[in-house]
CSV table of C-alpha atoms in Angstrom, one decimal:
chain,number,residue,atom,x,y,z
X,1,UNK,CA,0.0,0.0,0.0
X,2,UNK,CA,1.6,3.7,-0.8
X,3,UNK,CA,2.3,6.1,2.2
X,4,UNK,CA,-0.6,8.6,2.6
X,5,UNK,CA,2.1,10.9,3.9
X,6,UNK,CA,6.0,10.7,4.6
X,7,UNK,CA,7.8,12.8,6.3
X,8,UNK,CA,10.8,15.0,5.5
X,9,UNK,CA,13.7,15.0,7.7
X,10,UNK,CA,17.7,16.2,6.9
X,11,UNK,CA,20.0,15.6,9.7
X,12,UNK,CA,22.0,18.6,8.9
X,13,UNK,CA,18.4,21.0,9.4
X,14,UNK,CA,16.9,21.3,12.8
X,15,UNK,CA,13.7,21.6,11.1
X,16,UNK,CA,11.3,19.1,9.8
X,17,UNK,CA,8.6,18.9,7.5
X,18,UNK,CA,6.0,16.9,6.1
X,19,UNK,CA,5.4,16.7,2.4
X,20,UNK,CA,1.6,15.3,1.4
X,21,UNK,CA,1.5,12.6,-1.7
X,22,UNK,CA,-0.5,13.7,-4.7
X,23,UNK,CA,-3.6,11.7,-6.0
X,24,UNK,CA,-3.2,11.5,-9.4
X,25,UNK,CA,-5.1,14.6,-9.8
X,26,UNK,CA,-4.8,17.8,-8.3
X,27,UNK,CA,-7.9,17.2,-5.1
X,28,UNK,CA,-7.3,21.4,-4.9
X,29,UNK,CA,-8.9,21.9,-7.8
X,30,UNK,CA,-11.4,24.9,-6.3
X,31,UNK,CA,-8.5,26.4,-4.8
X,32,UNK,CA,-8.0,29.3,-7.4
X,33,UNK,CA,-4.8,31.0,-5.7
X,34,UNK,CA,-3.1,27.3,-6.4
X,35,UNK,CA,-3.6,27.3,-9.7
X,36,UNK,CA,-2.7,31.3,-10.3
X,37,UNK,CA,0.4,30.3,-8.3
X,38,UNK,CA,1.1,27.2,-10.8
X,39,UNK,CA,0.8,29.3,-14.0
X,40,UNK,CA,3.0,32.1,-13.1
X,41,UNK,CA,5.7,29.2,-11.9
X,42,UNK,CA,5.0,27.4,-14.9
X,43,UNK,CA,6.7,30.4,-16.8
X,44,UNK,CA,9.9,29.7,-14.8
X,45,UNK,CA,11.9,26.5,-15.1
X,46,UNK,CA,14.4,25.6,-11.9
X,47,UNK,CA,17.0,23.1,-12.8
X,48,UNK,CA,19.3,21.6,-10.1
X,49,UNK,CA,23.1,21.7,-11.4
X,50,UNK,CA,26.2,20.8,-10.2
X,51,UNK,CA,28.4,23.8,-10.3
X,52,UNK,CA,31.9,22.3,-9.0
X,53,UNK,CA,33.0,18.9,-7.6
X,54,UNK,CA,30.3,19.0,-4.2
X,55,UNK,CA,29.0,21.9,-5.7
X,56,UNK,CA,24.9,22.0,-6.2
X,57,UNK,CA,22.3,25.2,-7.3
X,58,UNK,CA,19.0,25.2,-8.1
X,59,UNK,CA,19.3,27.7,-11.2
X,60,UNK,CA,16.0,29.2,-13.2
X,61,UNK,CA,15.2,30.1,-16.4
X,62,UNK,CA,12.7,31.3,-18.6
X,63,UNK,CA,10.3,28.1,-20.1
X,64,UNK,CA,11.2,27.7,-23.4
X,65,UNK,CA,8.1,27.0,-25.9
X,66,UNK,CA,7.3,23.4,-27.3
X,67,UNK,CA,8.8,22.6,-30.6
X,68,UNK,CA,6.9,20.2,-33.0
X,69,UNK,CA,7.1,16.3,-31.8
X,70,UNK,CA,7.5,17.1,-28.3
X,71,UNK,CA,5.9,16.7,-25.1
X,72,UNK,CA,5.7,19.4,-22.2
X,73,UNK,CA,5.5,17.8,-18.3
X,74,UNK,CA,5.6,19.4,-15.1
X,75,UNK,CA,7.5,17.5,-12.5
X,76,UNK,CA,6.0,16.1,-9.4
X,77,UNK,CA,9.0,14.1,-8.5
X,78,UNK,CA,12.5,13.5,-9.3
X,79,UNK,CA,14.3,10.9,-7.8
X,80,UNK,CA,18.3,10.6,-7.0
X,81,UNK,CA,20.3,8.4,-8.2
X,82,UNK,CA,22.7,7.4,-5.0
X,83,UNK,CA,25.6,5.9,-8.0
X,84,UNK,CA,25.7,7.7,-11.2
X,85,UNK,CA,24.7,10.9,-9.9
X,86,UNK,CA,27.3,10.7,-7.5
X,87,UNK,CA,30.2,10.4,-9.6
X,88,UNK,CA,28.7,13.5,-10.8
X,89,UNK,CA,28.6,15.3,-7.8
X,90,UNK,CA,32.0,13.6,-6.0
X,91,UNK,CA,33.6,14.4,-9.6
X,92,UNK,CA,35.0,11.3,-10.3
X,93,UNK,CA,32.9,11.0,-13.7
X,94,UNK,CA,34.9,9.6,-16.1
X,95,UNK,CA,33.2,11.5,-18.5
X,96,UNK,CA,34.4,14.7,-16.7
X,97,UNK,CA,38.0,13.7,-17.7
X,98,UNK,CA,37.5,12.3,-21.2
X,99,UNK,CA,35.0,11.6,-23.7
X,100,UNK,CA,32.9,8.0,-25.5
X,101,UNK,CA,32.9,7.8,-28.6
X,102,UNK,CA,29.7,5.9,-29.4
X,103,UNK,CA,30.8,4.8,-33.1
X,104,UNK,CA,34.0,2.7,-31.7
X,105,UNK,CA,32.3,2.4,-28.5
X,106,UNK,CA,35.7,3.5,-26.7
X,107,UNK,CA,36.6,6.4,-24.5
X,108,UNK,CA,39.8,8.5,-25.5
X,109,UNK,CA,41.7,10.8,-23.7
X,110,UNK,CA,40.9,14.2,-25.9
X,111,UNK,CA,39.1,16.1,-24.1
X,112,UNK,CA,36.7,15.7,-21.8
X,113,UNK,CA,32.7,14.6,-22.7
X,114,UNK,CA,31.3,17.1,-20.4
X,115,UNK,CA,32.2,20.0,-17.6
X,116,UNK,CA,30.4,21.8,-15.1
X,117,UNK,CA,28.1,23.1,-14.6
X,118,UNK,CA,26.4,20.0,-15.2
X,119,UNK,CA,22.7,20.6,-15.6
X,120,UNK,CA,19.3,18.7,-15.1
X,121,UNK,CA,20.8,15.3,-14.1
X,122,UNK,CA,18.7,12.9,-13.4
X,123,UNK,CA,16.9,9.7,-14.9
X,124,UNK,CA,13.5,9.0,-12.7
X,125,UNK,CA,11.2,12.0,-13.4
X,126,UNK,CA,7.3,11.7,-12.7
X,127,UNK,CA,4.8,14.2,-13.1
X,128,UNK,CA,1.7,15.6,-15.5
X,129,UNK,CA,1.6,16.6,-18.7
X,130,UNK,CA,0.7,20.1,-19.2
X,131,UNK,CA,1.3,20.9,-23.2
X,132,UNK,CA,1.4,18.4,-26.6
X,133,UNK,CA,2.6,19.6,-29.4
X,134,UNK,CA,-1.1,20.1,-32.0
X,135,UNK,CA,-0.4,17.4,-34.2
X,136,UNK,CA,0.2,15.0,-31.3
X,137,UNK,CA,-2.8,15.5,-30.0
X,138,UNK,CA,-4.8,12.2,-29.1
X,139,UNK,CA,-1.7,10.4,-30.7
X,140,UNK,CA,-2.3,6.3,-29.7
X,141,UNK,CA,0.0,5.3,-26.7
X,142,UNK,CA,0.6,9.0,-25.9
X,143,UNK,CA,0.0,10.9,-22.5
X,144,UNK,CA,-2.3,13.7,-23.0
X,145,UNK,CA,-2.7,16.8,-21.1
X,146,UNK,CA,-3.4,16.0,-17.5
X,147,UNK,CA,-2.1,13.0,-17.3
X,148,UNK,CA,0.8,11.7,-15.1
X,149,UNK,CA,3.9,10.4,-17.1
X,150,UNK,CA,6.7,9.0,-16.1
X,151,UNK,CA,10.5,9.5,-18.0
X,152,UNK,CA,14.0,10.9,-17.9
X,153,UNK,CA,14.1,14.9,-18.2
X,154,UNK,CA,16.2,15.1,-15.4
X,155,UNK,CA,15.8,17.3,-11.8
X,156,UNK,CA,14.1,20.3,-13.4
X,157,UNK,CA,10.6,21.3,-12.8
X,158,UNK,CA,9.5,21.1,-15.9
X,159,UNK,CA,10.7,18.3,-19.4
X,160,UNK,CA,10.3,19.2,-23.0
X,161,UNK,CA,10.5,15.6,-24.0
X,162,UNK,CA,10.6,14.1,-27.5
X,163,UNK,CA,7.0,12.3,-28.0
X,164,UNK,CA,9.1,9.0,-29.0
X,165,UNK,CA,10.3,9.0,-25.7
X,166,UNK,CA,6.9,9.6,-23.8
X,167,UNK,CA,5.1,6.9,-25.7
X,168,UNK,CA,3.7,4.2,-23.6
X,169,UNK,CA,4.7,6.5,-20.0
X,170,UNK,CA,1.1,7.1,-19.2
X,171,UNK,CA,1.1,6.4,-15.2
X,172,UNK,CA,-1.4,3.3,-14.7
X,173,UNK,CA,-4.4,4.3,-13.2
X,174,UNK,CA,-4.1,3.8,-9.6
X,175,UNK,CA,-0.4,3.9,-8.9
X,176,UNK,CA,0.9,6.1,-6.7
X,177,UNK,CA,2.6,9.2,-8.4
X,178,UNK,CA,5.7,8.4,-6.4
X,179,UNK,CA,6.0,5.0,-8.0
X,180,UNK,CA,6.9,6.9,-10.9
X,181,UNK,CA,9.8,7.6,-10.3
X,182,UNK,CA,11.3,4.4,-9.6
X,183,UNK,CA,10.6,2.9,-13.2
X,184,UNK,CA,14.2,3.3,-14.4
X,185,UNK,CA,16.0,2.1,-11.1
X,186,UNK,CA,13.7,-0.7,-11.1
X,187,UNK,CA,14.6,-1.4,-15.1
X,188,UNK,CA,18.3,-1.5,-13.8
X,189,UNK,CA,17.8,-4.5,-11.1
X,190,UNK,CA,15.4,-6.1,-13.0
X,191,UNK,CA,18.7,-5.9,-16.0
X,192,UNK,CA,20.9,-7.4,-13.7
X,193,UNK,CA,18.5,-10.5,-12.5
X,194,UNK,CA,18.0,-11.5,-16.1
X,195,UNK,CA,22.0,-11.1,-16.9
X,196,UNK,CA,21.9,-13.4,-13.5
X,197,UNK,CA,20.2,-16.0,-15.8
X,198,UNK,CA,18.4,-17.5,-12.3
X,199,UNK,CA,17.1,-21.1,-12.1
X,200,UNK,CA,14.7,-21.7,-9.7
X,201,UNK,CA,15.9,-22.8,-6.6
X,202,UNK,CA,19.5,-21.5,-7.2
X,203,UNK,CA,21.5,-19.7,-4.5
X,204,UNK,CA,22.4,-15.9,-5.4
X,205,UNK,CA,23.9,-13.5,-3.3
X,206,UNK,CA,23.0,-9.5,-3.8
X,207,UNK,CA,26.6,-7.4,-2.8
X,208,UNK,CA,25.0,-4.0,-2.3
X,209,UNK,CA,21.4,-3.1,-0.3
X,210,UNK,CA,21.2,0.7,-1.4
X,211,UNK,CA,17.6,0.9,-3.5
X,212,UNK,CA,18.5,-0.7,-6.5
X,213,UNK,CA,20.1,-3.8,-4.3
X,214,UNK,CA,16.9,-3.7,-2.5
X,215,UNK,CA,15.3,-4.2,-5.5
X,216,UNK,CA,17.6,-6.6,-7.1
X,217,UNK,CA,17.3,-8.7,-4.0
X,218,UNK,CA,13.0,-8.9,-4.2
X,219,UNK,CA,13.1,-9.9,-7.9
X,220,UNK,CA,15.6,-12.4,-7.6
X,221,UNK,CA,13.3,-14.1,-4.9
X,222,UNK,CA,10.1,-13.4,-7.0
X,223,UNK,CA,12.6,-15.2,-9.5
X,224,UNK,CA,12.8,-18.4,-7.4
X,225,UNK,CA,16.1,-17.6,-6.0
X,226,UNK,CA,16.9,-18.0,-2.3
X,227,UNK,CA,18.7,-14.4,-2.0
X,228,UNK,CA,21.7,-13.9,0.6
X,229,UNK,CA,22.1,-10.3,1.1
X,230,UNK,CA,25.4,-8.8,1.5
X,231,UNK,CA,26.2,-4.8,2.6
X,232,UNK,CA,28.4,-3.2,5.1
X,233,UNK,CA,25.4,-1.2,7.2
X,234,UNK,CA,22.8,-3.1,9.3
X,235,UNK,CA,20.3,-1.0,8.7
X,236,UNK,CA,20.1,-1.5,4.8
X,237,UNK,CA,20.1,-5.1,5.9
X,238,UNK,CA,17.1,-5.0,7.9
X,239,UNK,CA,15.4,-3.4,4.5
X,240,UNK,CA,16.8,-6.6,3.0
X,241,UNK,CA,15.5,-9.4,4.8
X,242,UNK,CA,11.8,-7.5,4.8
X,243,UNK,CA,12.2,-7.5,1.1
X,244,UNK,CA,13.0,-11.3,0.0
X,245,UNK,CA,16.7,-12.4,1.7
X,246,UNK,CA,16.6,-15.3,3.8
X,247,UNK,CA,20.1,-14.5,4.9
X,248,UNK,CA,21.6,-11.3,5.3
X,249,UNK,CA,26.1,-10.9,5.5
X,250,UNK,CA,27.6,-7.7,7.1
X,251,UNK,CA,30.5,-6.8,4.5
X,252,UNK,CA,32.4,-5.4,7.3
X,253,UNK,CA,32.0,-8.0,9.8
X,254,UNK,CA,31.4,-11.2,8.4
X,255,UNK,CA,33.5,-13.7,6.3
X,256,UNK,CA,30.9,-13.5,3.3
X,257,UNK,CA,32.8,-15.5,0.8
X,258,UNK,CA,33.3,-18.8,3.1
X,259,UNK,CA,29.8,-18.3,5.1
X,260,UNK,CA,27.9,-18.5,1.6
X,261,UNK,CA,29.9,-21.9,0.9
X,262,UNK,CA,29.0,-23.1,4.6
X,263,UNK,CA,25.4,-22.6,3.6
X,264,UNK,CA,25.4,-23.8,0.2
X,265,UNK,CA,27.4,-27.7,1.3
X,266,UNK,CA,30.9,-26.2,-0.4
X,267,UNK,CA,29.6,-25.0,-3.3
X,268,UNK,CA,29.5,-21.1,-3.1
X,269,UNK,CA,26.5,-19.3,-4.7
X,270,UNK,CA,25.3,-20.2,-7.9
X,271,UNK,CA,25.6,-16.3,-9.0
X,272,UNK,CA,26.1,-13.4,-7.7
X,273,UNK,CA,25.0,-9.6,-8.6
X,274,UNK,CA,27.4,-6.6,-7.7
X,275,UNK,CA,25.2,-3.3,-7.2
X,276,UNK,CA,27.6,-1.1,-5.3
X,277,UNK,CA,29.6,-0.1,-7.8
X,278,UNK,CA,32.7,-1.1,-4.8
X,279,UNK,CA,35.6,-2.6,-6.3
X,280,UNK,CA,36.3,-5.1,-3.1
X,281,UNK,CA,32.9,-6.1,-3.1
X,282,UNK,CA,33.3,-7.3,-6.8
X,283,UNK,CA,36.3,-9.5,-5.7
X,284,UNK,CA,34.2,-11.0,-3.0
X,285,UNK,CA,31.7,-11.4,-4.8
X,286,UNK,CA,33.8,-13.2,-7.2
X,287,UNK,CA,35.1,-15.2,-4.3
X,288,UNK,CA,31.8,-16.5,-3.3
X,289,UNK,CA,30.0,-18.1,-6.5
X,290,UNK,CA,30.5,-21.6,-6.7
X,291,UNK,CA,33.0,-23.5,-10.0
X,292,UNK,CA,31.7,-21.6,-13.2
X,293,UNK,CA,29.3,-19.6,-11.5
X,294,UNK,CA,27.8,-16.0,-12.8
X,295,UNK,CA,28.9,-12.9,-11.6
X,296,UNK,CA,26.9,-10.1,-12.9
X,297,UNK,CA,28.8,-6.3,-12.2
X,298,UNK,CA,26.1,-3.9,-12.2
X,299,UNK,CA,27.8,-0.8,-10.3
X,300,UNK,CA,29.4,1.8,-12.1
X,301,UNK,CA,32.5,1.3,-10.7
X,302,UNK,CA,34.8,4.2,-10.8
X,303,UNK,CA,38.6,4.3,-11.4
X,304,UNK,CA,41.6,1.8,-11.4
X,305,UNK,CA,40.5,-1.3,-9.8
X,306,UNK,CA,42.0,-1.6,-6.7
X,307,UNK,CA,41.0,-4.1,-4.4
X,308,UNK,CA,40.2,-6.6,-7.6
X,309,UNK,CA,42.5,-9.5,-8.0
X,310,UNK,CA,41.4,-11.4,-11.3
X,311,UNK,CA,44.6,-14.0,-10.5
X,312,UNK,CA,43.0,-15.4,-7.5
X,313,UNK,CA,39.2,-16.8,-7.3
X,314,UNK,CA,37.8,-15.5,-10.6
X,315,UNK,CA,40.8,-17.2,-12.4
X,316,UNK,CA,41.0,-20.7,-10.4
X,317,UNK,CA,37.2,-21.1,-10.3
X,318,UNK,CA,36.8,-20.1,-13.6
X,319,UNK,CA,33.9,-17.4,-12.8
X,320,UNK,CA,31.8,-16.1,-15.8
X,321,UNK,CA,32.1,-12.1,-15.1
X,322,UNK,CA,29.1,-10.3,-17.2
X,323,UNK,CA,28.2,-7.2,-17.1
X,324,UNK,CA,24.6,-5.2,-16.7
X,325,UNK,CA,24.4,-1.7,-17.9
X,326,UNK,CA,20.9,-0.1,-18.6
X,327,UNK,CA,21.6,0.7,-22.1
X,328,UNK,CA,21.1,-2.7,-23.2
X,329,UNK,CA,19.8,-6.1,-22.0
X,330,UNK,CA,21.4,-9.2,-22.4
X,331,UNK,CA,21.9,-10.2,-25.5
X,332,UNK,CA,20.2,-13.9,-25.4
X,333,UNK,CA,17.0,-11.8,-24.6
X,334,UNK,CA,17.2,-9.0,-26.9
X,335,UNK,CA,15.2,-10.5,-29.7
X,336,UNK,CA,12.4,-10.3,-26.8
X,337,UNK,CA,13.1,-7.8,-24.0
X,338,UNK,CA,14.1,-4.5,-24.3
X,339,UNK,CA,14.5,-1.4,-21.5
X,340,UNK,CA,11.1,-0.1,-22.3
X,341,UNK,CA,9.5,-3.7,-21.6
X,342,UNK,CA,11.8,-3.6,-18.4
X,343,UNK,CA,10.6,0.0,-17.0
X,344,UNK,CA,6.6,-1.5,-18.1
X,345,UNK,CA,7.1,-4.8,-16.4
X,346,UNK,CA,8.5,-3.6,-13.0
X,347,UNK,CA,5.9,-0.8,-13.1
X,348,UNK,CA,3.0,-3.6,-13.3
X,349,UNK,CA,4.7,-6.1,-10.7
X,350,UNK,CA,4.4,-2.7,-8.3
X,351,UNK,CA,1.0,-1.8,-9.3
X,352,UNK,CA,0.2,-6.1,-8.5
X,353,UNK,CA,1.6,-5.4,-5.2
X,354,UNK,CA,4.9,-8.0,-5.7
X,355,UNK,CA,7.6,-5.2,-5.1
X,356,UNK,CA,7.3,-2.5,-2.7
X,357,UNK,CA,8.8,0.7,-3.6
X,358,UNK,CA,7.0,2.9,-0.6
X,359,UNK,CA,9.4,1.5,2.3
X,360,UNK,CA,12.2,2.2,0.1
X,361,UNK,CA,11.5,5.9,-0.3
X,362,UNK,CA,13.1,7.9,2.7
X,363,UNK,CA,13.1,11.6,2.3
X,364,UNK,CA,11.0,13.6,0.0
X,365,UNK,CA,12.4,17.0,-0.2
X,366,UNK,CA,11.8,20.5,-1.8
X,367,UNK,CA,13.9,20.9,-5.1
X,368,UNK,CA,15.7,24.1,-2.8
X,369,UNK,CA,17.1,21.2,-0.4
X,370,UNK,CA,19.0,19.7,-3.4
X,371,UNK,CA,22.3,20.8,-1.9
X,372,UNK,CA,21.8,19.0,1.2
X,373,UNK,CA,20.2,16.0,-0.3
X,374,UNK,CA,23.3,15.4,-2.3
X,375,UNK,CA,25.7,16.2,1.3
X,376,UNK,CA,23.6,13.4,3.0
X,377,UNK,CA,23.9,11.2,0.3
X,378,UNK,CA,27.7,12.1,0.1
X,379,UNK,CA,28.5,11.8,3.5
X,380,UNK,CA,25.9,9.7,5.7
X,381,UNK,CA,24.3,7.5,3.2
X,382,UNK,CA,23.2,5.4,5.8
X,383,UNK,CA,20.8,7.6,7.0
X,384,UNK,CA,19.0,7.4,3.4
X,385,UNK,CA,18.0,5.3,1.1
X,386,UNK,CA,15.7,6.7,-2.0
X,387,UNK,CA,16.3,10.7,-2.0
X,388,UNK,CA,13.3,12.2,-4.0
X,389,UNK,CA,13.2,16.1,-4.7
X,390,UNK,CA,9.5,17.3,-5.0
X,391,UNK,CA,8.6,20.2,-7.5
């Protein structure tokens, strides 16, 4: 069931506040001052950027007016990514220092791809379409005006989005508005189970319990897998046992490798998916799937590879190492799945009530927080787990 109501809480701010979920239309409708408010906004667009390395502004502009073939939305939510955004903020992009070519599908050392400011990140927008460009208008598979639509536009308050990308992004009737926003962080742990290629009954083990691990570790079960969870911080542990793990492994504290062969006879796991993006947890991970056994790296891991020692386990056990990036899905499947069926599908598995997103989302925030959403993500991600900006 969604929250009626969460509350909004910063450790860095002494106060607190409390932030009330949308229906999926506007209840104030009779309230005239709203809706005078809401135009005049509307002519001014607020876009979160990252200035510097740790560096965040919420910067306005004039609303530019809606080309042909595109689709206007004003943002309800935008939710945070905790890894690529990061790299991002902290700097360590690798795109910041040099650029992909997407012809030899290679990065060179030329120049960089981007600089700051960086502007509008983000890639798990929800909110309601206000405009449709005229000869769009009643277009099959399209959101229409007042309807809620889900996409990637980034953390601005409002998306000029090409139609082609809209299609199909109508909000199902009853879902809560903030489900929205979790279509493309879903997309990427659903990605990484099917690059898991999970039997039923197989032993996998999840290295990483941030909101996409969470996730990763409920549709693994819904898979038929019998999930061990692995993180470094108990809380995000708890999260993981009330969403599918039958055992849960503190990183820090617990031998994980040789305690998932102690509970599988000898064996070790039959795969394992790496969501933290850490380089040591991709060695133990490594370490703890059985002879031949799938590891699936699905962080964006950052950097030289320290902490990583291909000689030892990977190499002796002969590990299959695969890897599960959202632009794609594995390429046995492709013929059948694609990332739009992926965003749809974990959408309707919410909407059936099999994955919970509401538990996962911890602070809802005004879009002139961003700065200290980003610190607490930075500095005490422990205390968070989905960071959504509300517009």
């Amino acid at each position: 069931m969604p929250h009626p109501r969460f509350r909004l809480s910063l450790a860095s701010s002494a106060s607190q506040h409390q932030f009330c979920l949308f229906t999926r239309r506007n209840p104030d409708v009779s309230s005239t001052k709203l809706l005078e408010s809401r135009r005049s906004e509307s002519l001014v667009e607020r876009v979160v950027q990252f200035t510097g390395p740790r560096t965040v502004e919420v910067a306005e502009h004039e609303s530019e007016p809606l080309p042909p073939g595109h689709v206007r939305v004003r943002t309800r939510y935008s939710g945070i990514s905790a890894g690529t955004e990061l790299t991002a903020y902290r700097g360590t992009n690798p795109y910041l220092t040099r650029t992909w070519d997407p012809e030899s599908r290679l990065f060179t050392d030329d120049a960089a791809g981007m600089s700051y400011p960086v502007v509008g990140w983000g890639y798990s927008e929800v909110g309601e379409v206000t405009e449709v460009s005229p000869e769009l208008a009643d277009a099959p598979g399209l959101p229409q005006v007042g309807d809620l639509a889900w996409g990637i536009w980034g953390h601005r308050s409002e998306g000029i989005v090409p139609a082609a990308r809209m299609a199909g992004h109508r909000l199902p009737d009853g879902l809560d508005p903030l489900a929205g926003a979790f279509a493309r962080v879903g997309a990427i742990a659903y990605n990484a189970v099917l690059g898991a290629d999970i039997h039923l009954g197989e032993d996998v083990a999840v290295f990483g319990q941030g909101v996409i691990g969470l996730l990763t570790t409920r549709l693994a079960q819904l898979n038929g897998a019998r999930v061990s969870a692995v993180d470094a911080l108990d809380a995000r542990l708890e999260h993981a046992r009330t969403h599918g793990a039958t055992t849960t492994l503190n990183a820090r504290t617990d031998s994980v490798a040789e305690r998932l062969r102690e509970a599988t006879e000898g064996r070790g796991a039959d795969a394992a998916i790496e969501i933290s993006g850490a380089y040591p947890a991709l060695h133990e991970a490594l370490r703890s799937v059985a002879v031949g056994g799938r590891v699936v790296a699905a962080g964006f891991y950052q950097g030289d590879g320290a902490g990583l020692r291909l000689g030892d386990e990977f190499h002796h056990n002969r590990a299959q190492l695969v890897c599960s990036q959202i632009g794609g899905v594995p390429q046995a499947l492709d013929g059948r799945w694609s990332v739009e069926r992926l965003q749809r599908t974990f959408l309707r598995l919410v909407g059936e009530g099999r994955v919970d997103v509401a538990s996962l989302v911890s602070h809802v925030l005004p879009v002139a927080d961003a700065a200290q959403a980003y610190e607490l993500l930075d500095e005490r991600p422990g205390e968070a787990l989905q960071m959504v900006l509300a517009f």
